[in-house]
Coordinates of C-alpha atoms and ligand atoms in Angstrom, one line a residue:
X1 CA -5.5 7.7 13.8
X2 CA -7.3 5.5 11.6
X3 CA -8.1 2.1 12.5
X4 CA -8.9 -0.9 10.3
X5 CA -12.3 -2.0 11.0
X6 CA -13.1 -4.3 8.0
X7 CA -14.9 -7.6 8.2
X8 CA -13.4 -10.7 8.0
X9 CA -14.5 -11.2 4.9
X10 CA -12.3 -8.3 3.9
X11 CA -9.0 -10.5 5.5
X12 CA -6.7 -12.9 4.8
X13 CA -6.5 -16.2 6.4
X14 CA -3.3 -16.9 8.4
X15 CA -1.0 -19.7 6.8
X16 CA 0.0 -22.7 8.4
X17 CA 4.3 -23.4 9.0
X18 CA 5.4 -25.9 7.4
X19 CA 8.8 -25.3 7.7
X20 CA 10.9 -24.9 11.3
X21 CA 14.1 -26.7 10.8
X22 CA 17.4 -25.8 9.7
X23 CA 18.6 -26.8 6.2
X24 CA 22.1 -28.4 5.4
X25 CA 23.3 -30.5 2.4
X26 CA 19.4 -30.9 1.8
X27 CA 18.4 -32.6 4.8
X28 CA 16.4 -30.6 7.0
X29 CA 17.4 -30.8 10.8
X30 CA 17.8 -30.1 14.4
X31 CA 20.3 -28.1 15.5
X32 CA 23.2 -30.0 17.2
X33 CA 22.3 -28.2 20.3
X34 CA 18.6 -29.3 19.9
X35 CA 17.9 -25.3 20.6
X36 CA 15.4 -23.7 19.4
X37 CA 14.2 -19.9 19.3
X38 CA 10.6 -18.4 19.2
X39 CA 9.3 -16.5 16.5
X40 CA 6.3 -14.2 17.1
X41 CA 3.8 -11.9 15.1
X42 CA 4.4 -8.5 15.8
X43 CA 0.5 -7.4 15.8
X44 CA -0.3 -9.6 18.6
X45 CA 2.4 -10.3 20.3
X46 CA 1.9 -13.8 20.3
X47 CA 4.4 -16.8 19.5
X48 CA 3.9 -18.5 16.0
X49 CA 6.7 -21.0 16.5
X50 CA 9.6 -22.3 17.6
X51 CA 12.3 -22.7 15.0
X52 CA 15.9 -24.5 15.0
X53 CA 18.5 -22.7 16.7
X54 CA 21.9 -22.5 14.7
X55 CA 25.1 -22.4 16.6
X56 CA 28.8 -22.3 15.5
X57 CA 28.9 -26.1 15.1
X58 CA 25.6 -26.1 12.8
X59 CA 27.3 -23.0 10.8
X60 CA 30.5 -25.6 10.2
X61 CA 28.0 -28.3 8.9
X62 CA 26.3 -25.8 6.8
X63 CA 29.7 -24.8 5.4
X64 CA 31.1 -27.9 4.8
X65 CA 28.0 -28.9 3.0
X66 CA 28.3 -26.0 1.0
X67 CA 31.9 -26.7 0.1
X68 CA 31.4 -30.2 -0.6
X69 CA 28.6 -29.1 -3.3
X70 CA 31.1 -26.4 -4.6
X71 CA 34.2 -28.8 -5.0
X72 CA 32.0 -32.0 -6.3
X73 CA 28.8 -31.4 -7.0
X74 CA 27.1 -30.7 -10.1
X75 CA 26.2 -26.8 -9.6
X76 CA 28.9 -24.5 -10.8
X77 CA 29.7 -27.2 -13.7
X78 CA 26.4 -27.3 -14.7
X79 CA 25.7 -25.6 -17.7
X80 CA 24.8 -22.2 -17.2
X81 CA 21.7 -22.2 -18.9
X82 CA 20.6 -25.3 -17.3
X83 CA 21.3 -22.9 -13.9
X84 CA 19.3 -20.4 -15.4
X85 CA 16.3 -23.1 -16.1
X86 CA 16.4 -23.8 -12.3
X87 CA 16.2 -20.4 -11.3
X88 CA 13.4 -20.0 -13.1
X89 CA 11.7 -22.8 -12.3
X90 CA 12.0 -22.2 -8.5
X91 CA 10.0 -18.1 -9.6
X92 CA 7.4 -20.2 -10.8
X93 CA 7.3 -22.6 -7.7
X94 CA 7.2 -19.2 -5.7
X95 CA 4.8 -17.6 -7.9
X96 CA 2.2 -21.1 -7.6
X97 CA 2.7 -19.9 -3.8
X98 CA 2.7 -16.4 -3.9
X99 CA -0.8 -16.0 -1.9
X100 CA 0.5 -18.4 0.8
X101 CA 4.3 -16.5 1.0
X102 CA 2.9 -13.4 1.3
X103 CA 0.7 -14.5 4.4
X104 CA 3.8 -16.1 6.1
X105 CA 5.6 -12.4 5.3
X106 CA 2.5 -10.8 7.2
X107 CA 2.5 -13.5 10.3
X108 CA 5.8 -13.3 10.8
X109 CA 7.0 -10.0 10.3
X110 CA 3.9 -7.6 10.5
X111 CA 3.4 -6.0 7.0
X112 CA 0.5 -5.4 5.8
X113 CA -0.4 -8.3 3.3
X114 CA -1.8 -5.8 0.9
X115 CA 2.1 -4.6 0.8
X116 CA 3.1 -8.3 1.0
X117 CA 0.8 -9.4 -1.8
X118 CA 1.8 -6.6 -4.4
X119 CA 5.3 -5.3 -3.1
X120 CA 7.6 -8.4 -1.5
X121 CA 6.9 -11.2 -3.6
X122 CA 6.0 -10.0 -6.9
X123 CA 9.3 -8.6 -6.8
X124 CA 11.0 -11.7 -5.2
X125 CA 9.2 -13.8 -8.3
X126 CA 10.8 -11.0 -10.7
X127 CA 14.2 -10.6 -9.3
X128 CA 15.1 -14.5 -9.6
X129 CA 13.5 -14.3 -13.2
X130 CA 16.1 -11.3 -14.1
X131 CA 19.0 -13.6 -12.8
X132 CA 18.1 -16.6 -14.1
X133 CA 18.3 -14.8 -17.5
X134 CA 22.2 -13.7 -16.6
X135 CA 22.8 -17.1 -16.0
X136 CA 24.7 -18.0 -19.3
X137 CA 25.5 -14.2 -20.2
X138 CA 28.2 -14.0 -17.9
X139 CA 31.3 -13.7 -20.4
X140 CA 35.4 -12.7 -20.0
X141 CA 37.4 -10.9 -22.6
X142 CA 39.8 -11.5 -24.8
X143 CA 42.9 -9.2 -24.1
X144 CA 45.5 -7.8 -26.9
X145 CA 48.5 -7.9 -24.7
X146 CA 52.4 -7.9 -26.0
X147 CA 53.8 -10.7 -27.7
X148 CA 52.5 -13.5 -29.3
X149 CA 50.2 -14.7 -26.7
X150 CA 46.4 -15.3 -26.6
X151 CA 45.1 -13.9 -23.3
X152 CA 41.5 -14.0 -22.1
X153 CA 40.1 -13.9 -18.9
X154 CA 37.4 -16.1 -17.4
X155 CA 34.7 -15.3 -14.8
X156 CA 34.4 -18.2 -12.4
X157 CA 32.0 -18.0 -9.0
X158 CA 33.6 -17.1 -6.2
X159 CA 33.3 -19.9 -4.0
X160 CA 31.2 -21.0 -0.9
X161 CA 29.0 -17.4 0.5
X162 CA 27.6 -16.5 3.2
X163 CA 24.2 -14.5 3.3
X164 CA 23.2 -12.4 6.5
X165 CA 19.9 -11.0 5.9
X166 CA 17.7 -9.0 8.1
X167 CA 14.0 -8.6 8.7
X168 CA 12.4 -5.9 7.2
X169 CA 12.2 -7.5 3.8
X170 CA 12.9 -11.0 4.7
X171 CA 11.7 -12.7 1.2
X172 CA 12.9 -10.0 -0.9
X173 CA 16.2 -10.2 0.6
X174 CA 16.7 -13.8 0.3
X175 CA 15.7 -13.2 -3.6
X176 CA 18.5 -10.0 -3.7
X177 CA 21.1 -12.7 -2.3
X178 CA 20.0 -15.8 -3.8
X179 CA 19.5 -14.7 -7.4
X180 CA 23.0 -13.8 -8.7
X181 CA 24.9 -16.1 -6.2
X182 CA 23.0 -19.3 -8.1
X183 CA 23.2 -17.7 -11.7
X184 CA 27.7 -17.5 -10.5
X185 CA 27.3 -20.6 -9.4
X186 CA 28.4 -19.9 -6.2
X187 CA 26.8 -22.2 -3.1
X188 CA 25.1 -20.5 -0.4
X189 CA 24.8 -20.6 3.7
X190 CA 22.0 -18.3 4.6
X191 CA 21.5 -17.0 8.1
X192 CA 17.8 -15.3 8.5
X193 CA 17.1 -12.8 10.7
X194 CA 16.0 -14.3 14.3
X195 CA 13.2 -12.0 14.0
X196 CA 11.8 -13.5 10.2
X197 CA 13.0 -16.8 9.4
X198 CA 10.0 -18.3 8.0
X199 CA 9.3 -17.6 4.3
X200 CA 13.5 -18.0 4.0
X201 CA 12.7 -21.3 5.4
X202 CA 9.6 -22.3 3.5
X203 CA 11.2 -20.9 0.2
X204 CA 14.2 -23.0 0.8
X205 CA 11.8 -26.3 0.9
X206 CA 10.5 -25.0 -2.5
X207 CA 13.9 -24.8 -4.0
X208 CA 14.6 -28.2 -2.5
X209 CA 11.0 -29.2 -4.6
X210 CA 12.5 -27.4 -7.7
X211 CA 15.5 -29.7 -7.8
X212 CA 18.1 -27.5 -6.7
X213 CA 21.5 -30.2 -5.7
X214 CA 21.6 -31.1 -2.2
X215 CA 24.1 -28.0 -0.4
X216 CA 23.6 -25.7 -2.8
X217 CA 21.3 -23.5 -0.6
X218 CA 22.1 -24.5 3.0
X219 CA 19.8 -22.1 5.7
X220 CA 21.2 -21.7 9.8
X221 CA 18.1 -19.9 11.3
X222 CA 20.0 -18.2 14.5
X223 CA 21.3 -15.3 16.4
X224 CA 24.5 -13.0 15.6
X225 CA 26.5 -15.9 17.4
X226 CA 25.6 -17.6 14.2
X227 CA 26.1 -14.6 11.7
X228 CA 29.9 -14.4 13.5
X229 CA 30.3 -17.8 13.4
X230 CA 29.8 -17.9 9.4
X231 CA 32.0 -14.5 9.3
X232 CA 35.2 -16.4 11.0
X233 CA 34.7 -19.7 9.1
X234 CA 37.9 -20.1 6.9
X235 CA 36.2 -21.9 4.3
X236 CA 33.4 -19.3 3.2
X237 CA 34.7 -17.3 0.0
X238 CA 32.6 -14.1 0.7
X239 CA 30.0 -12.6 3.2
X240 CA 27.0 -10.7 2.1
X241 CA 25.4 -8.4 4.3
X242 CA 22.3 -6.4 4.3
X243 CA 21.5 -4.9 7.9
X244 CA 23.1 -2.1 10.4
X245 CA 25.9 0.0 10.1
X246 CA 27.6 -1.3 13.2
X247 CA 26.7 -5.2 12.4
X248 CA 28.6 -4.1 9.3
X249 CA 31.7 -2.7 11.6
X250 CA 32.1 -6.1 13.2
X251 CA 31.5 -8.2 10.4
X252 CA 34.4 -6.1 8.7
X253 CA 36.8 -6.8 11.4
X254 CA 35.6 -10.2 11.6
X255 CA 36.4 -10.9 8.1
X256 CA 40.0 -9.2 8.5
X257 CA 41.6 -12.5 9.4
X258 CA 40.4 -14.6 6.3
X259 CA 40.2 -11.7 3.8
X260 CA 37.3 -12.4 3.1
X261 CA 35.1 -10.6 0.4
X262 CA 32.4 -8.3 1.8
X263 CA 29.4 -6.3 0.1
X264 CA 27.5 -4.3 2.4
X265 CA 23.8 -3.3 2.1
X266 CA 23.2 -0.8 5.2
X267 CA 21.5 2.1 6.8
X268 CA 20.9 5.6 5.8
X269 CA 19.1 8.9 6.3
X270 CA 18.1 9.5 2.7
X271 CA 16.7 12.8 2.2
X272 CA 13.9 13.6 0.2
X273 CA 14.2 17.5 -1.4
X274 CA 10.7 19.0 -2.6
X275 CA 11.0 22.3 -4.4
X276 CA 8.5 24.9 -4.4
X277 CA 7.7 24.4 -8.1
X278 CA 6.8 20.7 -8.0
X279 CA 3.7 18.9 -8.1
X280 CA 2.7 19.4 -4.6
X281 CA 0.1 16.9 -4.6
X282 CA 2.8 14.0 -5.9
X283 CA 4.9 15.3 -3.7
X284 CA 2.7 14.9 -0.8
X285 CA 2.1 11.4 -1.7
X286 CA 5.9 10.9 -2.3
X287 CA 7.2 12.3 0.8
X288 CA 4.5 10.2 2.9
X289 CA 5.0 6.9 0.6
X290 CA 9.0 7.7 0.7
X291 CA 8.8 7.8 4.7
X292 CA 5.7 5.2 6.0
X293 CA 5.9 2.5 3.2
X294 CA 6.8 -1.0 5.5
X295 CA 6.3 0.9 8.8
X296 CA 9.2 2.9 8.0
X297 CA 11.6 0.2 8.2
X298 CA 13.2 0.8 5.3
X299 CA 16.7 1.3 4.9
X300 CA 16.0 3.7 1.9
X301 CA 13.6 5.6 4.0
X302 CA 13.1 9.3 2.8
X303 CA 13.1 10.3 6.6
X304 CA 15.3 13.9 6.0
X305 CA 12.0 16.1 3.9
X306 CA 13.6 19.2 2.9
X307 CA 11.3 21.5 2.3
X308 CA 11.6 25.1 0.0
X309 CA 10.4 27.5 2.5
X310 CA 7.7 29.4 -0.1
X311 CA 5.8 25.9 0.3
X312 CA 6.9 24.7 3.6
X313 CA 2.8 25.7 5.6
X314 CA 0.7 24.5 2.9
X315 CA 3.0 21.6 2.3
X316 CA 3.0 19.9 5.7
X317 CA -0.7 20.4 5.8
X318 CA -1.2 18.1 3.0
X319 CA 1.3 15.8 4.7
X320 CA -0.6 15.4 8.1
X321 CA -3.9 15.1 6.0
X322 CA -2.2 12.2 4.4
X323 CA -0.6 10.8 7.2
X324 CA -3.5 10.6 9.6
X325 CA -5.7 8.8 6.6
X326 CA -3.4 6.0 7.2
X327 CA -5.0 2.8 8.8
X328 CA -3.5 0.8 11.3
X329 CA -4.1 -2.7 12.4
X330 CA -4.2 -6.2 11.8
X331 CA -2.4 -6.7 9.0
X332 CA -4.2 -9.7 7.9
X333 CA -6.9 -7.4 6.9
X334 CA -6.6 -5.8 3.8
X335 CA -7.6 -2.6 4.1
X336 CA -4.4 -1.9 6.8
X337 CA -1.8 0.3 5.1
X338 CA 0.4 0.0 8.3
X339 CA 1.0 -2.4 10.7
X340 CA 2.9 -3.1 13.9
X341 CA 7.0 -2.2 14.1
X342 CA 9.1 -5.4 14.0
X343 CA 9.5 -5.8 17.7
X344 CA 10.0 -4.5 21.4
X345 CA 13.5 -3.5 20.7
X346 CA 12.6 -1.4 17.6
X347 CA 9.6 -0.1 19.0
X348 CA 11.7 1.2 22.6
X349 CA 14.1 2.6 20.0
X350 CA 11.1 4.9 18.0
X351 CA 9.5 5.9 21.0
X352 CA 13.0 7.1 22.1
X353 CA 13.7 9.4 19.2
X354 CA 10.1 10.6 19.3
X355 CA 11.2 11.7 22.7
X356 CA 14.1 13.2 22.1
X357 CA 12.5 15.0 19.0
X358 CA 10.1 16.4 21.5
X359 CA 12.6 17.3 24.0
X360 CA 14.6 19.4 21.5
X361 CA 12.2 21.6 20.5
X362 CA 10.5 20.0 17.1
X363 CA 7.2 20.6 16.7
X364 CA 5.3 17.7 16.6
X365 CA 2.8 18.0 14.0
X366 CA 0.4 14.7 14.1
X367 CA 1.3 11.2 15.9
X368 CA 3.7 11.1 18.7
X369 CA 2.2 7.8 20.5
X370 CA 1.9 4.7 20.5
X371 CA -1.2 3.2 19.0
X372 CA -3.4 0.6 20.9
X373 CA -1.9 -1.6 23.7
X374 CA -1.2 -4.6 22.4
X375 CA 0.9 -5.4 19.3
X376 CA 4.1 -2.7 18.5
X377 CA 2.1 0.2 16.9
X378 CA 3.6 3.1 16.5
X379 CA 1.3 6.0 15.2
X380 CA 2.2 7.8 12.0
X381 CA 4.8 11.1 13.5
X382 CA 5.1 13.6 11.8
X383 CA 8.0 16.7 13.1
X384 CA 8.4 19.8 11.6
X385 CA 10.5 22.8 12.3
X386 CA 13.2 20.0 12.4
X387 CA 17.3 21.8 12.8
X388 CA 20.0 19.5 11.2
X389 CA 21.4 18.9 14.7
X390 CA 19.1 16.7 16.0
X391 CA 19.1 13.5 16.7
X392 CA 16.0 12.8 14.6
X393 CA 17.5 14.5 11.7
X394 CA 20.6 12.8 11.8
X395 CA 20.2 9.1 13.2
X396 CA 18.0 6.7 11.4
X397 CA 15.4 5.7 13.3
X398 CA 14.0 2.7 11.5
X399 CA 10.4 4.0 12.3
X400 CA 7.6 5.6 11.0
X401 CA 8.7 9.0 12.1
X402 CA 9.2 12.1 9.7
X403 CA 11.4 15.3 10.1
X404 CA 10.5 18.3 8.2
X405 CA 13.8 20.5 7.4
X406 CA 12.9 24.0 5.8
X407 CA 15.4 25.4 3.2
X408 CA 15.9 28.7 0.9
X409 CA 18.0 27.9 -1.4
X410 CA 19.6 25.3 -3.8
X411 CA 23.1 24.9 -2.9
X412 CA 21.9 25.8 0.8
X413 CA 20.2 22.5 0.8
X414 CA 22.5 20.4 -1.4
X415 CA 25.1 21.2 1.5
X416 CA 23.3 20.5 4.0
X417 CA 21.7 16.7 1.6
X418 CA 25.2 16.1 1.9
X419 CA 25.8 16.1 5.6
X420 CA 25.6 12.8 6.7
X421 CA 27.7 9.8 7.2
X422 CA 25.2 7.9 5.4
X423 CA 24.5 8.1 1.2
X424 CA 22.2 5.5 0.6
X425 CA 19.4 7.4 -1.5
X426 CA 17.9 10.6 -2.6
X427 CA 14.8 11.9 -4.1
X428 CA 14.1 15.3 -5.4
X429 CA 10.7 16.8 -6.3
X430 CA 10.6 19.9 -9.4
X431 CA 9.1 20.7 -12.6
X432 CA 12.3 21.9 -13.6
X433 CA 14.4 19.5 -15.5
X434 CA 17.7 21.2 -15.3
X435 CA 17.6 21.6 -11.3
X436 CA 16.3 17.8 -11.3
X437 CA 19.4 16.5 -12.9
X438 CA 21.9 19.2 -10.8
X439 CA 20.1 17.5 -7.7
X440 CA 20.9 14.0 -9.2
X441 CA 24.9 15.3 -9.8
X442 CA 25.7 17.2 -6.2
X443 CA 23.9 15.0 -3.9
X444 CA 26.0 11.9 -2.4
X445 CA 24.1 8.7 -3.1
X446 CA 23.9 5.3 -4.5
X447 CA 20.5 6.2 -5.8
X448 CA 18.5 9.0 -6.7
X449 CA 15.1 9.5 -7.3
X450 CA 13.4 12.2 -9.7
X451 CA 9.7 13.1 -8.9
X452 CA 9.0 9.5 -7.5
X453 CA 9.9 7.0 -4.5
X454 CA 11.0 3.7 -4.0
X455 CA 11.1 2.7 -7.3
X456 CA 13.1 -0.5 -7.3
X457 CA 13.6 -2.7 -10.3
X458 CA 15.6 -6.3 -10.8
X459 CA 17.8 -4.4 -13.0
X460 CA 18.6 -1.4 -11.7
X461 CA 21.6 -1.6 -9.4
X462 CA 20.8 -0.3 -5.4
X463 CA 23.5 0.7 -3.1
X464 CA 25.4 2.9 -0.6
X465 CA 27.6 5.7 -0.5
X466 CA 29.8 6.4 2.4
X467 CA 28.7 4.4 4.9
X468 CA 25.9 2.9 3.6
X469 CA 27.2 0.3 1.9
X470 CA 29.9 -1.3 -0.3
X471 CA 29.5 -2.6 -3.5
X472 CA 25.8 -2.6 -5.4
X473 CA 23.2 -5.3 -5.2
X474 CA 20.6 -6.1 -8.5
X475 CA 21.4 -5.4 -12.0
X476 CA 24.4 -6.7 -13.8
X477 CA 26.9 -5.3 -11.2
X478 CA 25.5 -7.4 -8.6
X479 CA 27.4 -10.3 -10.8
X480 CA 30.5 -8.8 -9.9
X481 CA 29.7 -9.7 -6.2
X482 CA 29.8 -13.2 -6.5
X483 CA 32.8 -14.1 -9.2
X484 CA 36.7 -13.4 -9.8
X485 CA 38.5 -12.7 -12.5
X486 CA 40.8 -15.1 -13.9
X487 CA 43.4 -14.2 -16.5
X488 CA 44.4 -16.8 -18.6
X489 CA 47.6 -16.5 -21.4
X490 CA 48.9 -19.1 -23.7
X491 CA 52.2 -19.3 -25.5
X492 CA 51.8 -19.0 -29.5
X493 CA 54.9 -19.2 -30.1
Ligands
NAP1 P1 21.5 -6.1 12.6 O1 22.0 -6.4 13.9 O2 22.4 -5.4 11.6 O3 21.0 -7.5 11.9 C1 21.1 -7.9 10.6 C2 21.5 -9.3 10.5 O4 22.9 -9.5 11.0 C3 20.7 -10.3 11.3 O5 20.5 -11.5 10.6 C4 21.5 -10.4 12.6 O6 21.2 -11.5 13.4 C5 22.9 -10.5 12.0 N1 24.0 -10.2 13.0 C6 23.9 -9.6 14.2 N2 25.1 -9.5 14.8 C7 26.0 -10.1 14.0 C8 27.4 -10.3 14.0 N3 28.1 -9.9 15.0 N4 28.0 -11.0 13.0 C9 27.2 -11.4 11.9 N5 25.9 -11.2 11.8 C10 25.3 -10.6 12.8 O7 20.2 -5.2 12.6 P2 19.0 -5.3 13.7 O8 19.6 -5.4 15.1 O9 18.0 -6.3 13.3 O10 18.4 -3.8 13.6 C11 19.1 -2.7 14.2 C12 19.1 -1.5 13.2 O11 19.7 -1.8 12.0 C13 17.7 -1.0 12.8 O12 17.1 -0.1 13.8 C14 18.0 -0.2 11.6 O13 18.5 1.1 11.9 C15 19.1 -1.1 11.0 N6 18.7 -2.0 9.9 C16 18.9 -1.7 8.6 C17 18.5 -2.6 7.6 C18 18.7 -2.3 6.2 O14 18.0 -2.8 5.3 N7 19.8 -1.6 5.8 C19 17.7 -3.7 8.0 C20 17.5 -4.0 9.3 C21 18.0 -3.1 10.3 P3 20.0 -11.4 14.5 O15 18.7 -11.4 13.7 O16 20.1 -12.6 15.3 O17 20.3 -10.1 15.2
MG2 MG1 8.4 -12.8 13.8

């Protein structure tokens, strides 16, 4: 494998944390506990800092402060546009510290800052810049009912939410759950992901600079104690969730006993479908972007590549070619295109399913190991000759491993798209515009993909099938998250 040997000239200096405590009503403090955790970069292994510990007592705190700036404070009174002006005016807070965001993404959770600079918070800057424009667009109806009655219905925000994020895209995701929660109105308790709290904490101080009310934006940095703890609490309207399938499972029945309003963002096994009569060479590119893009910790991850048979040789010696040119190290430097996995736990959990790939037979075209000794590389793996009963077919891995899955024919391999628990996403490679859109009809998924990858916008709504989700973040149904519906009918008569 390819390693990243540029000067440090070629490198980005590591940013400085500002930011370590927890935030609630707009004070930042110590937990009640006076816990802390460590935080640590993934290339080296080495702690960056330690960082308020949130337990269920700071949750309450959060929670009340949250309520109190629901019920009293200005926020979801305020006009909507003057919302809107604040939302915006925190994107260009962010974008005045864009370079330094993107190096606290790459300390603390291992991206490359190439990927950090032009992927995460570009698209953070954008996504609160699309909301803050919804902010006074959010209209009811007026209803013709019976009688002589005028009816209309009103959208209000749903209350006090809870955010559990997790760590693969830890800025982005606080922009996917910030963004239409403040354009509602809604008030927010965030809860980080113990492995990445730091740019949700530093881009909480910058909304506290760009004059968001005090408990509007309340942050617990903390452990699934704290995540449960926010999903029991009687007074929080709605919980939003972006992480596993089985975090999801016990958030579900956590929320059973308040009833609480749930959207799930979760896992999948998305597969990726490339036809013999595709551009091979974009195809190449898409099946390797689809897969390695952030380490393969995507949740998105085009890790199923169905391949037609015709192609299948030639294809996958593209795809090793273009695998191996990838170059790992220090992410810091800019010419790493991938970095270390998130952490031990993730990293014992790869090298697992590499070995059980291995042990069942697939071939193991290129990678296989882990790269260097310190830091939680994990070299670029590429399996072919992959059967549909394998566990690296059918669990997601979370890593930067690839199965190759031959197929003959199209309903063959629209059946076989299909059979997975998961449904997050889909992508399907062919010059052929009619078998493109009959892809984009059978296969079961929130999102599907026609000769590209990955291609995520503000506007365009992103979600699961099955169980990969419920409900759809970005785009206008994202707004239907975070409000209710009220009807309202007066007497004419
Ligand atoms: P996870 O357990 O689902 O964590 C996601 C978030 O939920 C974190 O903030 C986590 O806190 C919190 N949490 C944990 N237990 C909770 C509970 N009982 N109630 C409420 N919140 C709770 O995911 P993970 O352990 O980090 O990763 C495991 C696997 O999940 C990965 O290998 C991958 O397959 C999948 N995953 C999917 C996505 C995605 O984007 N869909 C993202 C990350 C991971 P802590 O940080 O303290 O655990
Ligand atoms: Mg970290």
């Amino acid at each position: 494998m390819a390693t990243a040997t540029a000067s440090s000239a070629q490198s980005v200096a590591r940013p400085k944390v500002r930011q370590t405590k927890m935030l609630i009503g707009g004070k930042w403090c110590d937990s009640v506990s006076g816990e802390t955790f460590e935080t640590f970069h993934p290339a080296t292994e080495e702690k960056i800092a330690d960082v308020a510990r949130a337990n269920a007592q700071d949750v309450d705190r959060a929670v009340k402060a949250a309520r109190k700036a629901f019920e009293e404070g200005p926020w979801p009174a305020m006009d909507a546009r003057d919302r809107g002006r604040l939302i915006n005016k925190l994107a260009d807070l962010l974008e005045q510290h864009a370079e330094e965001l993107a190096a606290l993404e790459t300390l603390d959770n291992g991206k490359p800052i190439r990927d950090s600079k032009a992927a995460d918070i570009p698209l953070v800057i954008d996504c609160l810049r699309y909301y803050a424009g919804w902010a006074d667009k959010i209209t009811g109806d007026t209803i013709p009912i019976r009688g002589n009655y005028f009816c209309y219905s009103r959208r209000e925000p749903v209350g006090v939410v809870g955010q559990i994020i997790p760590w693969n895209f830890p800025a982005l995701m606080v922009a996917w759950k910030w963004a239409p929660a403040l354009a509602t109105g809604c008030t927010i308790v965030m809860k980080p992901a113990e492995q990445t709290p730091l740019s949700c904490l530093r881009m909480a101080e910058l909304a506290t600079e760009a004059g968001f009310p005090p408990g509007v934006i309340n942050i617990v940095p903390g452990f699934g104690d704290a995540g449960a703890a926010l999903v029991k609490h009687p007074d929080v309207d709605k919980i939003a969730f972006t992480g596993s399938t089985e975090t999801a499972q016990l958030i579900m029945r956590d929320a059973a006993q308040t009833l609480k309003r749930l959207t799930f963002e979760l896992g999948g096994k998305s597969p990726n479908i490339v036809f013999a009569d595709s551009d091979l060479d974009a195809a190449v590119a898409g099946a390797e972007f689809g897969l390695f893009f952030n380490q393969g910790q995507c949740c998105c991850a085009g890790s199923r590549l169905f391949v037609e048979e015709s192609i299948h040789g030639k294809f996958v010696e593209k795809l090793v070619a273009k695998a191996k040119q990838r170059q790992l190290g220090d992410p810091f430097q800019l010419a790493t295109t991938q970095g270390p996995q998130i952490d031990v736990d993730q990293f014992n959990k790869i090298m697992k399913y590499i070995n059980l790939g291995k042990e069942a037979g697939a071939k193991c075209v290129t990678g296989g190991e882990r790269e260097g000794k310190k830091g939680f590389f994990v070299q670029p793996t590429v399996f072919d000759e992959v059967t549909d009963d394998m566990a690296i077919a059918t669990d997601e891995i979370f890593g930067p491993v690839l199965s190759v899955l031959p197929f003959k024919t199209f309903d063959e391999v629209i059946e076989r798209a299909n059979k997975s628990f998961y449904g997050l996403a889909a992508a399907v490679w062919t010059r052929d515009v009619t078998k493109a859109h009959k892809v984009a009809q059978a296969v079961r998924a929130g999102t599907v993909w026609i000769n590209c990858y990955d291609v995520f916008d503000a506007a365009a709504p992103f979600g699961g099938f099955k169980m990969s989700g419920m409900g759809r973040e970005l785009g206008e149904k994202a707004l239907e998250n975070y409000t209710e519906h009220k009807t309202v009918t007066m007497s004419l008569g």
